């Protein structure tokens, strides 16, 4: 059923080099072999995207929304075939991947609704005033598509942040054609999803250049894509080294372009004293559950817990150690990730002041074994390496002398995707002093929950100050993600006949700002 | 009355090096001497800004708006003293500078209204749904201040795009403290305006670190400012070389920050055939008026006119030449600018295919003499140098074979601030084919007017694809400019007592998005 071919603007191609997807658990090559995309494929895909952009960027919003919904239906229809292939390639369990397919098609449908809502266009009209000195012109603004977007599939969400994931969905919603650099860890999953998108493009009578999938194992492939002059923006989720390389490449282009890279985060969680005292054991259970979920391979994994020394913390640590001992070793996404995890955990354990609190069950070479360390607040602040992400089920509990030290540890952290407070009412006063610090450090502040789990809604921010992301002004999850791929254009004294319908006086657009006043319709 | 001192967080300082503002017309040094700010002043100003940020960033919006209005009043009250000093330092005429003061205080007041409107916070609430699988959390989003902003004063708008200009006004509106690198061409004007802001800060009982002015002549001063780890964003209007240097500096920081640089634009103007035929002489008059306004020292100066060969174009060229001959030479902003203009005009005239159509009156060494060249479409496309900005009253008319060639010339241009179409109804069909090209090239598309003149309103976009600006997703003029200095933060399951009032259920915020629906109040 799988062909291993490259998808360039509706055309399935072969090449003279191949690679294989590997079974995550066994490390064995899966069938079929996949063709490596070349620089020539990049150029063809980008040329087709630039040409298709003229049609897709100006498509009526209802048609754009219908295309997104059809894409969702096509992916849903892949059903178990998709789940089984993704399980083999990623080692993730069936229920998780079925859930992830639901999230993937759910976000495509959410963006379809968002396209139709249309408020993201930031429509504004300032009527003329010929009597003013100088005469005031008629000005009308909207946001339009930025242009073709390069999306890098992420290994840890083979569906929801890969070929048809959040970056692709939001870029298509913005009217941007997409060229995906497929992640080599799940080429079969990628081909299945790309086939679904290509079918939706064809059945919608849209230009095939709207979507291409280029898979391969060489860094040069991604570099060629980001360097192509027709690419207008980049979406990436992955390692800090990978994100930084793309940022540098994009900044060095003749025409620099924005890179939206989601890179690394250790997601601090503060256990406020009154809350901790109330129930250290239930916090420990939930903590271990969150940190080991999906073998810890989430960008929002709770990598650092901040707590104040004392009896309640001692209870929490004992309960954490006990819970940890029952955590089974889980297959990690790739051999490279499990190797990096093992060396990262060893490095963390070797830092001055780090003490191993406990470990989970051991497993095979492709598995990740859960690890929790402790360290004092002072030792943590002495060494920046404690603040570096170890991708996998590893975490560190920072035992602080008091809440003032908790605040200092937080102030010393780099930018984060999330920051969490566990608290009850007796903690609110102290918490209110920490929140302004957390607002400066993170894109999402969570109360009394664990950071894993990212809801795809309107008010979600999955972003945060550098180096959590390359651009803290944006989110990669939720409807605001569309704004990354837009730019404003203003029309001055333009005859109505030449204006887009949304900018005409009698438009039925949902939300517009007219002469400074917000006007809502329907 | 002027002291020549540096303003660091409310404190007026001296240093051991000085420079002078020069009389633009005579080139003579004006009194008093000004103290050069040092790297130490940068560090102190940024430290004070970071500290003040904690207060200013969370100030109730009504108080923030009142501070902006008081600042406007203080600047207005400087009256003729400000105009006279700016005239001497810039060589710009009295009426222009009085108008520019009006624009400056007008935009501060517009941003005060905008702060109170509050919709720029993009307030969103998604209520929880405990019955969903998995349970849906309560999520609430708002945009908050990015942090202290470095603003570079521009020489060509000593009031409206300098110390209290558009970048400063929009940054303050966003709740960001501002450290201004004063332009050395108008240090006295800068000191007067800075004094007004400092008074407004003090009378508002706000921390003095909200605003600092550091003037000086060394590039190292601006470099130190952009490199300071407490600076979160940069606003700049100036040369392409200057903007690119700041972009590189900002990208190379340990924590990269956004740079909003407005750099260069030649602002293409297309004379559509039917319109041109209707009145070549009136178009020529208006063209020469726009190109010579303010000695051509506008970022929206019409630097290139596109027209189709024929009788009407011949009429237009004769009328342009005649109108040009009557244009008096005007004092340019600085000696450096008039030298660069003279060499730029000479270089343009030396390009293959360039023919001098006419010149304005000659003047002294500090003046700019208007120049208009012609070139064929083919020759223009043969040499990228035709597309480079010459800052001053110079322009080039591109004589194209037909409208298809006009389209090709437009497609070959770099990003622009504006693009203009002169047209009547008979031209609409052809114009509708050019507009999609112009949308890709420019931030503002103008019909039947000239690009000089930038209204400060809600629907204005003064921005455009690179290299018109460093970031085509933004505008530096109009209320949308506030968005450059904000980032979104989401709060998950946060107790109401710990939420900002705008995010509480019973808030009276003007516009919020609740469970996906836009809710307007008042």
PDB file of C-alpha atoms in Angstrom, chain A residues 234 247 257-263 417 461-476 484, chain B residues 146 256-258 260 471 473 484 486-488:
ATOM      1  CA  UNK A 234       9.159  28.197   8.759  1.00  0.00           C
ATOM      2  CA  UNK A 247      17.018  30.470  12.724  1.00  0.00           C
ATOM      3  CA  UNK A 257      12.080  35.135   6.971  1.00  0.00           C
ATOM      4  CA  UNK A 258      10.426  34.363  10.310  1.00  0.00           C
ATOM      5  CA  UNK A 259      11.130  31.009  11.930  1.00  0.00           C
ATOM      6  CA  UNK A 260       8.648  29.651  14.461  1.00  0.00           C
ATOM      7  CA  UNK A 261      10.713  27.038  16.259  1.00  0.00           C
ATOM      8  CA  UNK A 262       9.510  25.333  19.392  1.00  0.00           C
ATOM      9  CA  UNK A 263      12.696  24.075  20.951  1.00  0.00           C
ATOM     10  CA  UNK A 417       6.505  26.848  27.491  1.00  0.00           C
ATOM     11  CA  UNK A 461      -0.743  29.582  24.238  1.00  0.00           C
ATOM     12  CA  UNK A 462       1.827  26.951  23.381  1.00  0.00           C
ATOM     13  CA  UNK A 463       4.803  29.233  23.058  1.00  0.00           C
ATOM     14  CA  UNK A 464       7.007  31.208  25.369  1.00  0.00           C
ATOM     15  CA  UNK A 465      10.124  33.354  25.604  1.00  0.00           C
ATOM     16  CA  UNK A 466      13.347  32.177  23.988  1.00  0.00           C
ATOM     17  CA  UNK A 467      14.641  29.469  24.026  1.00  0.00           C
ATOM     18  CA  UNK A 468      11.304  27.735  24.662  1.00  0.00           C
ATOM     19  CA  UNK A 469      10.501  29.089  21.220  1.00  0.00           C
ATOM     20  CA  UNK A 470      12.366  31.237  18.739  1.00  0.00           C
ATOM     21  CA  UNK A 471       9.607  33.843  18.874  1.00  0.00           C
ATOM     22  CA  UNK A 472       7.775  34.388  22.154  1.00  0.00           C
ATOM     23  CA  UNK A 473       5.208  36.581  20.410  1.00  0.00           C
ATOM     24  CA  UNK A 474       3.477  33.517  18.995  1.00  0.00           C
ATOM     25  CA  UNK A 475       1.742  30.236  19.782  1.00  0.00           C
ATOM     26  CA  UNK A 476       1.962  27.028  17.747  1.00  0.00           C
ATOM     27  CA  UNK A 484       2.084  33.620  12.532  1.00  0.00           C
TER      28      UNK A 484
ATOM     29  CA  UNK B 146       7.249  42.353  25.931  1.00  0.00           C
ATOM     30  CA  UNK B 256      17.678  37.089  20.254  1.00  0.00           C
ATOM     31  CA  UNK B 257      15.073  39.861  20.200  1.00  0.00           C
ATOM     32  CA  UNK B 258      12.782  41.296  17.516  1.00  0.00           C
ATOM     33  CA  UNK B 260      11.361  46.517  13.893  1.00  0.00           C
ATOM     34  CA  UNK B 471       9.499  42.488   9.627  1.00  0.00           C
ATOM     35  CA  UNK B 473       4.216  41.353   9.702  1.00  0.00           C
ATOM     36  CA  UNK B 484       4.836  44.731  17.987  1.00  0.00           C
ATOM     37  CA  UNK B 486       3.217  42.353  23.095  1.00  0.00           C
ATOM     38  CA  UNK B 487       3.244  38.618  23.660  1.00  0.00           C
ATOM     39  CA  UNK B 488       0.395  36.266  24.574  1.00  0.00           C
TER      40      UNK B 488
END
